Tab-separated table of C-alpha atoms and ligand atoms in Angstrom:
chain	number	residue	atom	x	y	z
W	228	MET	CA	11.793	26.965	6.074
W	229	GLY	CA	13.183	23.633	5.197
W	230	LYS	CA	11.909	20.362	6.286
W	231	LYS	CA	13.727	17.278	6.897
W	232	PHE	CA	13.694	14.354	4.458
W	233	LEU	CA	11.624	11.636	6.059
W	234	TRP	CA	13.340	8.416	6.450
W	235	GLY	CA	11.217	5.775	7.932
W	236	SER	CA	9.459	2.569	7.822
W	237	ALA	CA	5.687	1.339	7.634
W	238	THR	CA	3.258	-1.241	8.595
W	239	ALA	CA	-0.780	-1.505	8.345
W	240	SER	CA	-3.077	-2.255	11.070
W	241	TYR	CA	-4.490	-5.700	10.427
W	242	GLN	CA	-1.024	-6.937	9.523
W	243	CYS	CA	0.425	-5.906	12.833
W	244	GLU	CA	-1.733	-4.963	15.486
W	245	GLY	CA	-3.598	-8.427	16.876
W	246	ALA	CA	-5.964	-7.635	19.651
W	247	TRP	CA	-8.652	-8.135	17.165
W	248	ASN	CA	-11.226	-8.565	19.671
W	249	GLU	CA	-10.057	-6.249	22.285
W	250	ASP	CA	-11.423	-2.770	23.417
W	251	GLY	CA	-14.490	-2.777	21.528
W	252	ARG	CA	-12.996	-3.611	17.949
W	253	GLY	CA	-15.553	-4.672	15.212
W	254	LEU	CA	-14.889	-7.230	12.558
W	255	SER	CA	-12.935	-6.452	9.183
W	256	ILE	CA	-13.339	-8.704	6.101
W	257	TRP	CA	-9.844	-10.078	6.940
W	258	ASP	CA	-11.218	-11.489	10.357
W	259	GLU	CA	-14.088	-13.187	8.318
W	260	PHE	CA	-11.649	-14.497	5.835
W	261	SER	CA	-9.032	-15.757	8.039
W	262	HIS	CA	-11.332	-17.252	10.383
W	263	HIS	CA	-13.558	-19.044	7.985
W	264	SER	CA	-12.583	-19.064	4.220
W	265	ASP	CA	-11.119	-22.121	2.682
W	266	LYS	CA	-9.259	-19.783	0.377
W	267	ASN	CA	-6.923	-18.839	3.530
W	268	ILE	CA	-4.225	-21.219	2.006
W	269	ASN	CA	-1.740	-20.643	4.684
W	270	ASN	CA	-4.336	-21.228	7.459
W	271	VAL	CA	-3.243	-18.476	9.870
W	272	THR	CA	-4.811	-15.217	11.189
W	273	GLY	CA	-4.040	-11.793	12.300
W	274	ASP	CA	-5.426	-12.430	15.746
W	275	ILE	CA	-2.190	-11.702	17.287
W	276	ALA	CA	-0.172	-10.903	14.160
W	277	SER	CA	3.150	-8.798	15.592
W	278	ASN	CA	1.087	-7.909	18.829
W	279	HIS	CA	1.747	-4.116	17.554
W	280	TYR	CA	-1.143	-3.042	19.711
W	281	HIS	CA	0.387	-4.170	23.091
W	282	GLN	CA	4.320	-3.645	21.957
W	283	PHE	CA	3.744	-0.257	20.052
W	284	GLU	CA	5.894	1.413	22.671
W	285	GLU	CA	8.928	-0.777	22.328
W	286	ASP	CA	8.459	-0.830	18.296
W	287	ILE	CA	8.524	3.135	18.475
W	288	ARG	CA	11.655	2.901	20.420
W	289	MET	CA	13.463	0.680	18.087
W	290	MET	CA	12.184	2.958	15.236
W	291	LYS	CA	14.116	5.841	16.983
W	292	GLU	CA	17.198	3.907	17.796
W	293	GLY	CA	17.395	2.898	14.206
W	294	GLY	CA	17.420	6.588	13.167
W	295	GLN	CA	14.016	6.611	11.767
W	296	ASN	CA	12.331	9.966	11.918
W	297	SER	CA	8.752	9.103	10.478
W	298	TYR	CA	6.563	6.069	10.819
W	299	ARG	CA	3.757	4.834	8.385
W	300	PHE	CA	0.976	3.248	9.865
W	301	SER	CA	-2.693	2.667	9.626
W	302	ILE	CA	-5.984	3.235	11.542
W	303	ALA	CA	-8.126	0.414	11.364
W	304	TRP	CA	-11.575	1.613	10.593
W	305	PRO	CA	-13.202	-1.406	12.713
W	306	ARG	CA	-11.666	0.075	15.978
W	307	ILE	CA	-12.970	3.477	15.236
W	308	LEU	CA	-16.452	2.634	13.929
W	309	PRO	CA	-16.931	-1.174	14.971
W	310	LYS	CA	-19.978	-1.220	12.622
W	311	GLY	CA	-18.374	0.877	9.761
W	312	LYS	CA	-20.391	3.948	10.593
W	313	GLY	CA	-22.659	5.230	13.439
W	314	ASP	CA	-21.367	4.790	16.789
W	315	VAL	CA	-17.771	5.664	17.675
W	316	ASN	CA	-15.490	3.393	19.889
W	317	GLN	CA	-13.927	5.633	22.459
W	318	LYS	CA	-11.302	3.006	23.443
W	319	GLY	CA	-10.369	2.931	19.870
W	320	ILE	CA	-9.913	6.583	19.392
W	321	ASP	CA	-7.899	6.468	22.714
W	322	PHE	CA	-5.517	3.748	21.223
W	323	TYR	CA	-4.189	5.830	18.307
W	324	HIS	CA	-3.758	9.130	20.581
W	325	ARG	CA	-1.399	6.793	22.626
W	326	MET	CA	0.203	5.905	19.596
W	327	ILE	CA	0.414	9.234	17.902
W	328	ASP	CA	1.727	10.880	21.359
W	329	CYS	CA	4.215	8.349	21.826
W	330	LEU	CA	5.551	9.033	17.950
W	331	LEU	CA	5.899	12.539	18.651
W	332	LYS	CA	7.449	12.262	21.958
W	333	ASN	CA	10.214	10.394	20.132
W	334	GLY	CA	10.420	12.852	17.536
W	335	ILE	CA	8.923	10.695	14.707
W	336	GLU	CA	6.541	11.846	12.475
W	337	PRO	CA	3.199	10.123	11.942
W	338	ASN	CA	2.105	9.453	8.302
W	339	VAL	CA	-1.221	7.904	8.631
W	340	THR	CA	-3.596	5.878	6.182
W	341	LEU	CA	-7.007	5.684	6.912
W	342	TYR	CA	-7.820	2.458	4.688
W	343	HIS	CA	-5.227	-0.430	4.716
W	344	TRP	CA	-7.765	-2.908	3.603
W	345	ASP	CA	-9.492	-3.808	7.049
W	346	LEU	CA	-13.046	-2.927	5.522
W	347	PRO	CA	-15.521	-3.328	8.263
W	348	LEU	CA	-17.524	-6.528	7.813
W	349	PRO	CA	-21.015	-4.940	8.317
W	350	LEU	CA	-20.329	-2.723	5.138
W	351	GLN	CA	-19.052	-5.615	3.118
W	352	GLU	CA	-22.211	-7.312	4.028
W	353	LYS	CA	-24.097	-4.331	2.485
W	354	GLY	CA	-22.040	-4.391	-0.751
W	355	GLY	CA	-18.808	-3.231	0.438
W	356	TRP	CA	-17.075	-1.323	-2.166
W	357	GLU	CA	-19.681	-2.125	-4.915
W	358	ASN	CA	-22.052	0.015	-2.915
W	359	GLU	CA	-21.718	3.865	-3.113
W	360	GLU	CA	-22.723	4.013	0.636
W	361	THR	CA	-19.427	2.590	1.645
W	362	ALA	CA	-17.532	5.585	-0.007
W	363	TYR	CA	-19.882	7.743	1.867
W	364	ALA	CA	-19.333	6.005	5.133
W	365	PHE	CA	-15.622	6.238	4.487
W	366	ALA	CA	-15.928	9.928	4.452
W	367	GLU	CA	-17.534	9.925	7.620
W	368	TYR	CA	-14.805	7.830	9.352
W	369	ALA	CA	-12.221	10.117	7.641
W	370	ARG	CA	-13.981	12.996	9.124
W	371	ILE	CA	-13.737	11.638	12.605
W	372	CYS	CA	-10.120	10.897	12.321
W	373	PHE	CA	-9.338	14.356	10.957
W	374	SER	CA	-11.341	16.114	13.905
W	375	GLU	CA	-9.451	13.768	16.565
W	376	TYR	CA	-5.850	13.536	15.332
W	377	GLY	CA	-5.558	16.398	12.632
W	378	ASP	CA	-3.672	18.855	15.085
W	379	LYS	CA	-1.116	16.152	15.719
W	380	VAL	CA	-0.900	14.489	12.446
W	381	LYS	CA	0.258	16.511	9.213
W	382	LEU	CA	0.487	13.774	6.963
W	383	TRP	CA	-2.593	11.743	5.931
W	384	VAL	CA	-3.282	9.167	3.031
W	385	THR	CA	-6.816	8.111	2.166
W	386	ILE	CA	-6.431	4.758	0.645
W	387	ASN	CA	-3.493	2.319	0.278
W	388	GLU	CA	-2.942	0.629	-2.889
W	389	PRO	CA	-6.747	0.956	-4.457
W	390	HIS	CA	-5.493	-0.743	-7.831
W	391	TYR	CA	-3.689	-3.722	-6.118
W	392	SER	CA	-6.533	-4.286	-3.296
W	393	ILE	CA	-9.574	-4.050	-5.853
W	394	THR	CA	-7.783	-6.384	-8.254
W	395	SER	CA	-7.083	-9.145	-5.797
W	396	MET	CA	-10.481	-8.741	-4.056
W	397	TYR	CA	-12.606	-8.664	-7.377
W	398	GLY	CA	-9.927	-9.779	-10.237
W	399	ALA	CA	-7.661	-12.360	-9.001
W	400	GLY	CA	-10.111	-13.363	-6.268
W	401	ASN	CA	-7.538	-14.363	-3.641
W	402	TYR	CA	-8.583	-11.454	-1.154
W	403	PRO	CA	-11.858	-11.334	0.329
W	404	PRO	CA	-14.534	-11.125	-0.629
W	405	ASN	CA	-13.002	-13.587	-3.149
W	406	VAL	CA	-14.670	-12.495	-6.070
W	407	LYS	CA	-13.373	-13.087	-9.899
W	408	ASP	CA	-15.614	-10.798	-11.910
W	409	GLY	CA	-14.303	-7.891	-14.328
W	410	GLN	CA	-17.583	-5.939	-14.325
W	411	ARG	CA	-17.778	-6.269	-10.355
W	412	CYS	CA	-14.120	-5.399	-10.038
W	413	ILE	CA	-14.288	-2.185	-12.182
W	414	LYS	CA	-17.409	-0.912	-10.390
W	415	ALA	CA	-15.365	-1.350	-7.091
W	416	ALA	CA	-12.344	0.171	-8.268
W	417	TYR	CA	-14.532	3.376	-9.267
W	418	ILE	CA	-16.383	3.485	-5.811
W	419	THR	CA	-12.906	3.097	-3.933
W	420	MET	CA	-11.736	6.274	-5.919
W	421	LEU	CA	-15.022	8.131	-5.179
W	422	ALA	CA	-14.269	7.133	-1.469
W	423	SER	CA	-10.881	8.788	-1.688
W	424	ALA	CA	-12.395	12.232	-3.375
W	425	LEU	CA	-15.080	12.530	-0.898
W	426	ALA	CA	-12.687	11.909	2.149
W	427	VAL	CA	-10.664	14.735	0.673
W	428	LYS	CA	-13.785	16.852	0.339
W	429	GLU	CA	-13.967	16.403	4.161
W	430	PHE	CA	-10.234	17.277	4.664
W	431	ARG	CA	-10.392	20.435	3.053
W	432	LYS	CA	-12.776	21.796	5.520
W	433	PHE	CA	-10.165	21.500	8.087
W	434	SER	CA	-7.606	24.303	8.502
W	435	ASN	CA	-3.915	23.824	9.450
W	436	ILE	CA	-4.241	20.105	9.129
W	437	GLY	CA	-1.287	19.398	7.032
W	438	GLN	CA	-1.449	17.355	3.392
W	439	ILE	CA	-3.443	14.449	2.144
W	440	GLY	CA	-2.513	11.907	-0.629
W	441	ILE	CA	-2.880	8.463	-1.849
W	442	VAL	CA	-0.720	5.372	-1.909
W	443	HIS	CA	-0.533	3.763	-5.197
W	444	ASP	CA	1.223	0.633	-6.084
W	445	ALA	CA	3.197	2.032	-8.977
W	446	SER	CA	4.024	-0.603	-11.781
W	447	PRO	CA	5.834	0.910	-14.335
W	448	CYS	CA	5.043	-0.962	-17.887
W	449	TYR	CA	7.470	-2.220	-20.322
W	450	GLY	CA	6.849	-3.646	-23.713
W	451	VAL	CA	8.251	-6.740	-24.940
W	452	ASP	CA	9.131	-4.874	-28.341
W	453	ASP	CA	8.489	-1.425	-29.802
W	454	SER	CA	5.932	-2.507	-32.139
W	455	LYS	CA	2.609	-0.560	-32.718
W	456	GLU	CA	0.690	-3.480	-31.228
W	457	THR	CA	2.785	-3.715	-27.962
W	458	GLN	CA	2.515	0.291	-27.744
W	459	PHE	CA	-1.191	-0.049	-27.640
W	460	ALA	CA	-1.078	-3.037	-25.121
W	461	VAL	CA	1.502	-1.168	-23.043
W	462	ARG	CA	-0.686	2.035	-22.967
W	463	MET	CA	-3.636	-0.231	-21.748
W	464	ALA	CA	-1.594	-1.724	-18.872
W	465	ASP	CA	-0.649	1.436	-17.947
W	466	ASN	CA	-4.138	2.775	-17.904
W	467	LEU	CA	-5.349	-0.082	-15.617
W	468	PHE	CA	-2.077	-0.381	-13.439
W	469	ASN	CA	-1.510	3.149	-12.930
W	470	ASN	CA	-3.611	5.851	-14.665
W	471	TRP	CA	-7.071	5.033	-13.378
W	472	VAL	CA	-5.675	5.817	-9.589
W	473	LEU	CA	-3.056	8.720	-10.744
W	474	GLU	CA	-5.287	10.754	-13.150
W	475	PRO	CA	-8.486	10.919	-10.896
W	476	THR	CA	-6.085	11.848	-7.865
W	477	MET	CA	-3.875	14.487	-9.693
W	478	ARG	CA	-6.179	15.796	-12.456
W	479	GLY	CA	-9.909	14.831	-11.258
W	480	VAL	CA	-10.813	12.681	-14.416
W	481	PHE	CA	-10.261	9.089	-15.667
W	482	PRO	CA	-8.301	8.623	-18.830
W	483	GLN	CA	-10.565	8.712	-21.835
W	484	ASP	CA	-8.971	6.244	-23.863
W	485	MET	CA	-9.232	3.615	-20.747
W	486	LEU	CA	-13.069	4.327	-20.578
W	487	ASP	CA	-13.649	4.198	-24.429
W	488	GLU	CA	-11.764	0.727	-24.502
W	489	LEU	CA	-13.204	-0.552	-21.299
W	490	ALA	CA	-16.960	0.380	-22.680
W	491	LYS	CA	-16.453	-2.254	-25.352
W	492	TYR	CA	-16.586	-4.886	-22.737
W	493	TYR	CA	-18.123	-3.424	-19.643
W	494	ASP	CA	-21.127	-1.493	-18.797
W	495	LEU	CA	-19.920	1.541	-17.269
W	496	SER	CA	-23.282	3.068	-16.293
W	497	PHE	CA	-22.309	2.985	-12.511
W	498	MET	CA	-19.920	6.224	-13.098
W	499	LYS	CA	-22.499	8.873	-12.489
W	500	LYS	CA	-22.139	12.167	-14.136
W	501	GLU	CA	-22.957	14.020	-10.845
W	502	ASN	CA	-19.935	12.608	-9.489
W	503	SER	CA	-17.506	14.047	-11.764
W	504	GLU	CA	-17.660	17.240	-9.621
W	505	ILE	CA	-16.684	15.153	-6.466
W	506	PHE	CA	-13.591	13.875	-8.555
W	507	LYS	CA	-12.483	17.101	-9.730
W	508	SER	CA	-12.585	18.675	-6.221
W	509	GLY	CA	-10.858	15.494	-4.513
W	510	THR	CA	-7.449	15.890	-5.852
W	511	LEU	CA	-4.728	15.396	-3.737
W	512	ASP	CA	-1.503	17.219	-2.123
W	513	PHE	CA	0.875	14.343	-2.593
W	514	ILE	CA	1.768	10.982	-4.252
W	515	GLY	CA	2.632	7.933	-2.084
W	516	ILE	CA	4.450	5.488	-4.297
W	517	ASN	CA	4.646	1.815	-3.170
W	518	TYR	CA	7.438	0.326	-5.606
W	519	TYR	CA	8.051	-3.228	-5.643
W	520	SER	CA	8.185	-4.211	-9.104
W	521	ARG	CA	7.414	-3.602	-12.744
W	522	SER	CA	5.095	-4.979	-15.545
W	523	PHE	CA	6.467	-6.732	-18.533
W	524	ILE	CA	3.565	-6.645	-21.336
W	525	ARG	CA	2.939	-7.985	-24.710
W	526	SER	CA	-0.228	-7.632	-26.928
W	527	TYR	CA	-3.393	-9.727	-26.342
W	528	THR	CA	-3.393	-13.076	-27.978
W	529	GLU	CA	-6.452	-14.948	-26.935
W	530	GLY	CA	-8.620	-16.051	-24.320
W	531	GLU	CA	-10.670	-14.631	-21.679
W	532	SER	CA	-9.447	-11.797	-19.038
W	533	TYR	CA	-7.832	-13.469	-15.843
W	534	ILE	CA	-5.308	-12.598	-13.204
W	535	GLY	CA	-2.985	-15.197	-11.780
W	536	VAL	CA	-0.976	-14.475	-8.446
W	537	ASN	CA	1.740	-16.840	-6.567
W	538	ASN	CA	0.940	-17.018	-2.924
W	539	THR	CA	2.656	-20.350	-2.455
W	540	GLY	CA	6.371	-18.863	-2.193
W	541	ILE	CA	7.347	-21.792	-4.744
W	542	LYS	CA	9.061	-19.948	-7.715
W	543	SER	CA	7.415	-20.319	-11.087
W	544	ALA	CA	4.132	-21.791	-9.351
W	545	VAL	CA	1.967	-19.468	-11.504
W	546	ASP	CA	0.932	-19.882	-15.140
W	547	GLN	CA	1.884	-17.815	-18.097
W	548	PRO	CA	0.750	-15.294	-19.004
W	549	LEU	CA	0.402	-13.648	-15.406
W	550	MET	CA	-2.614	-11.866	-16.750
W	551	VAL	CA	-4.751	-11.252	-19.694
W	552	MET	CA	-7.180	-8.432	-20.434
W	553	LYS	CA	-9.008	-9.514	-23.311
W	554	GLY	CA	-8.522	-7.419	-26.323
W	555	MET	CA	-5.882	-5.075	-24.514
W	556	PHE	CA	-2.828	-6.848	-23.279
W	557	GLU	CA	-1.089	-9.754	-21.526
W	558	GLN	CA	1.535	-9.512	-18.845
W	559	ILE	CA	4.394	-12.069	-18.577
W	560	LYS	CA	7.514	-12.706	-16.846
W	561	ASP	CA	10.527	-11.660	-18.585
W	562	PRO	CA	12.571	-14.542	-19.379
W	563	GLY	CA	15.813	-12.859	-18.592
W	564	GLY	CA	14.569	-11.418	-15.090
W	565	GLU	CA	15.427	-12.034	-11.517
W	566	PHE	CA	12.588	-13.047	-9.361
W	567	THR	CA	11.738	-13.680	-5.647
W	568	ASP	CA	10.312	-17.079	-4.497
W	569	TRP	CA	7.075	-15.310	-4.821
W	570	ASP	CA	7.498	-14.412	-8.681
W	571	MET	CA	7.964	-10.826	-7.816
W	572	GLU	CA	10.832	-9.375	-10.315
W	573	ILE	CA	13.449	-7.315	-8.887
W	574	TYR	CA	13.886	-4.603	-11.106
W	575	PRO	CA	15.525	-1.266	-9.332
W	576	GLN	CA	15.321	0.651	-12.241
W	577	GLY	CA	11.698	0.699	-12.410
W	578	MET	CA	11.816	2.993	-9.225
W	579	TYR	CA	14.018	5.512	-11.215
W	580	ASP	CA	11.477	5.423	-14.249
W	581	THR	CA	8.258	5.376	-12.384
W	582	LEU	CA	9.343	8.552	-10.605
W	583	ARG	CA	10.579	10.228	-13.771
W	584	GLN	CA	7.338	9.375	-15.497
W	585	ILE	CA	5.303	10.905	-12.480
W	586	ARG	CA	7.456	14.069	-12.814
W	587	GLN	CA	6.675	14.188	-16.607
W	588	ARG	CA	3.005	13.873	-16.058
W	589	TYR	CA	2.468	15.747	-12.789
W	590	GLY	CA	5.218	18.035	-12.422
W	591	ASP	CA	6.697	18.899	-8.917
W	592	VAL	CA	3.954	17.259	-6.751
W	593	PRO	CA	5.563	15.763	-3.588
W	594	ILE	CA	6.354	12.108	-3.698
W	595	TYR	CA	6.780	10.072	-0.965
W	596	ILE	CA	7.931	6.246	-1.486
W	597	THR	CA	5.318	5.011	1.073
W	598	GLU	CA	6.919	1.264	0.733
W	599	ASN	CA	9.758	-0.650	-0.694
W	600	GLY	CA	11.030	-4.045	0.285
W	601	VAL	CA	11.532	-7.476	-0.349
W	602	GLY	CA	9.760	-10.582	1.157
W	603	LEU	CA	11.991	-13.439	1.943
W	604	TYR	CA	12.147	-16.655	3.854
W	605	GLU	CA	14.115	-15.962	6.840
W	606	LYS	CA	15.304	-17.733	10.148
W	607	LEU	CA	17.079	-16.834	13.403
W	608	LYS	CA	20.760	-18.310	13.301
W	609	ASP	CA	22.712	-18.110	16.313
W	610	GLY	CA	20.172	-15.310	17.573
W	611	ARG	CA	20.674	-13.303	14.399
W	612	VAL	CA	19.188	-12.597	10.955
W	613	GLU	CA	21.939	-11.919	8.393
W	614	ASP	CA	19.533	-10.681	5.526
W	615	ASP	CA	22.011	-9.705	2.862
W	616	GLY	CA	19.682	-10.279	0.293
W	617	ARG	CA	17.104	-7.050	1.836
W	618	ILE	CA	20.189	-4.845	2.279
W	619	ASP	CA	21.065	-5.509	-1.424
W	620	PHE	CA	17.601	-4.667	-2.646
W	621	LEU	CA	17.119	-1.777	-0.559
W	622	SER	CA	20.478	-0.199	-1.227
W	623	LYS	CA	19.899	-0.560	-5.137
W	624	HIS	CA	16.522	0.674	-5.047
W	625	ILE	CA	17.202	3.804	-2.531
W	626	LYS	CA	20.147	4.482	-5.181
W	627	GLU	CA	17.400	4.577	-7.878
W	628	MET	CA	15.150	6.878	-5.846
W	629	LEU	CA	18.171	9.327	-5.339
W	630	ARG	CA	19.052	9.478	-8.683
W	631	ALA	CA	15.695	10.522	-9.773
W	632	LYS	CA	15.621	13.107	-6.825
W	633	GLU	CA	18.871	14.292	-8.202
W	634	ASP	CA	17.348	14.599	-11.800
W	635	GLY	CA	14.594	16.819	-10.228
W	636	ALA	CA	11.781	14.448	-8.635
W	637	ASN	CA	10.164	16.216	-5.617
W	638	ILE	CA	10.826	13.283	-3.464
W	639	CYS	CA	10.212	14.018	0.126
W	640	GLY	CA	10.663	10.792	2.204
W	641	TYR	CA	11.177	7.143	1.909
W	642	TYR	CA	9.727	4.167	3.796
W	643	VAL	CA	10.951	0.813	3.949
W	644	TRP	CA	8.136	-2.099	4.145
W	645	SER	CA	8.080	-3.220	6.810
W	646	THR	CA	9.164	-2.015	10.013
W	647	PHE	CA	9.040	-5.378	11.606
W	648	ASP	CA	7.952	-8.896	10.356
W	649	LEU	CA	4.102	-9.193	10.266
W	650	TYR	CA	1.287	-10.905	8.419
W	651	SER	CA	1.776	-10.899	4.939
W	652	TRP	CA	-2.088	-11.527	3.955
W	653	VAL	CA	-2.706	-14.626	1.868
W	654	ASN	CA	1.192	-15.172	2.131
W	655	GLY	CA	0.828	-15.508	5.960
W	656	TYR	CA	3.691	-15.232	8.140
W	657	LYS	CA	6.528	-17.217	6.290
W	658	LYS	CA	6.927	-14.271	3.692
W	659	ARG	CA	8.912	-11.844	5.988
W	660	TYR	CA	9.656	-8.217	4.970
W	661	GLY	CA	10.724	-6.612	8.378
W	662	LEU	CA	13.719	-4.662	9.368
W	663	VAL	CA	13.019	-6.498	12.683
W	664	TYR	CA	12.561	-10.177	13.006
W	665	VAL	CA	9.575	-11.179	15.036
W	666	ASP	CA	9.764	-14.557	16.784
W	667	PHE	CA	6.278	-15.716	16.480
W	668	GLU	CA	7.026	-18.856	18.147
W	669	ASP	CA	8.655	-17.222	21.339
W	670	ASP	CA	6.052	-14.392	22.582
W	671	ASN	CA	6.667	-12.058	19.418
W	672	ARG	CA	10.070	-11.119	20.672
W	673	ARG	CA	11.839	-8.664	18.548
W	674	ILE	CA	15.330	-8.981	17.063
W	675	PRO	CA	16.883	-6.357	14.883
W	676	LYS	CA	18.219	-8.180	11.406
W	677	LYS	CA	21.444	-6.983	10.148
W	678	SER	CA	19.210	-4.670	7.402
W	679	TYR	CA	18.002	-2.679	10.563
W	680	TYR	CA	21.571	-1.601	11.534
W	681	TRP	CA	22.361	-1.121	7.814
W	682	TYR	CA	19.487	0.931	7.533
W	683	ARG	CA	20.158	3.248	10.668
W	684	ASP	CA	23.945	3.583	9.762
W	685	PHE	CA	22.695	4.622	6.014
W	686	ILE	CA	20.441	7.304	7.474
W	687	ARG	CA	23.053	8.387	9.853
W	688	SER	CA	25.539	8.894	7.226
W	689	ASN	CA	22.839	10.579	4.867
W	690	ASN	CA	21.805	13.042	7.502
W	691	ASN	CA	24.419	15.700	6.998
W	692	LYS	CA	23.699	15.637	3.269
W	693	ASN	CA	21.299	18.234	2.084
W	694	TRP	CA	18.066	16.431	1.940
W	695	GLY	CA	16.464	19.659	3.067
W	696	ILE	CA	13.249	20.374	1.118
W	697	GLU	CA	10.961	23.469	0.989
W	698	GLN	CA	7.428	22.756	1.265
E	1273	NOJ	C1	1.937	-3.465	-0.337
E	1273	NOJ	C2	0.833	-3.715	0.786
E	1273	NOJ	O1	0.498	-2.126	0.924
E	1273	NOJ	C3	1.179	-4.256	2.202
E	1273	NOJ	O2	0.057	-4.092	2.734
E	1273	NOJ	C4	1.762	-5.470	1.432
E	1273	NOJ	O3	2.074	-6.359	2.659
E	1273	NOJ	C5	3.042	-5.297	0.797
E	1273	NOJ	N1	2.698	-4.663	-0.246
E	1273	NOJ	C6	3.921	-6.480	0.663
E	1273	NOJ	O4	3.332	-7.360	-0.225
């Protein structure tokens, strides 16, 4: 039986739900950060966000009217288990039943992420992702979700962007718990991957429950030249940006040359031998790819390791190089590149290259583009948002995705980030990604942007093409 290509859009719980203290929800690290941290530079919270908790029926109706046949969203761990483990909050469980039922009633396939960064605060207080107990708590939380929703949800994701989130939390230090420490960073990265593998182990105990994958922020790495030194730098960047997520989830092991190199600078004794069986049996059914940008790499010159980020929304506000990994590589901006106000390079060909690379490495594994989109400053003008920049971005990237599909990549779906405007983490609300404008000043009124109609018409005109996939 052929299965339909999925054309959808995506959100994440903390970024859109609001209702932070309703119906028994516990606190997450982002509540603590947005309420209390001086690193919350935009001084906003997700307390109300896009009010999706109360407006999800309207949002789902708009997805349907927009021709979308799938919605990627995440479950808030603190709604299900307010303390991270132990007592289950029935009202939280019921909320996602209502959401999933509403999607199914509207013919929209749910694609559910278990962890999109809202780690329960009580777990952070016991060490968070630096403590193996968190990985086991995650597996327990995952089991509860599988058993509650497994008969309705056929696409599951363990963790959203382990690479990006952990390096922001422990490398760049702009995400809570706001740490800048390479040693702690690689340990947290390892435990996050362990958590994914443990959740998969739980998943395999269920039958007829669908497929499970991970969502990776793919960043194809390009060298400034073709020299031997640059090739080494590119390989190391590729290991740290991509392979340490994709290799354990596809093959059950970490890349050996990455471990050899890291061992020169860090203590890797936290990587316990007895966990290797867990990784081997924790491989996944599909890869979710979030594609936003590429990485431009040169060889290491000097100085200590660091990661820079631009959360200001002022172009070029960030120093060069963007990132240094001592002894391994440096990441810089391509002087000829096109960049957004947040210094993200717009590079559609990277979509094609990353998909081709995945096919070369992992064969016919099903791939979903779980996020793709662009953050812009936007204002309502005469009641409308003419976001031609987004239409241009999306159409170029979709074209590259379809080119990869024609060349044989097993792509099964595509999701625009984001369904509607929402809280963009440290960037707050001024960096908008939505197909639908949310008027945060006017009761969270929803106003479809020009891109919403463009996407609807694009899906319509492509529905009669043969996007059928056999699974
Ligand atoms: C990827 C993340 O999954 C999402 O939470 C974030 O808002 C977007 N990137 C845009 O930066």
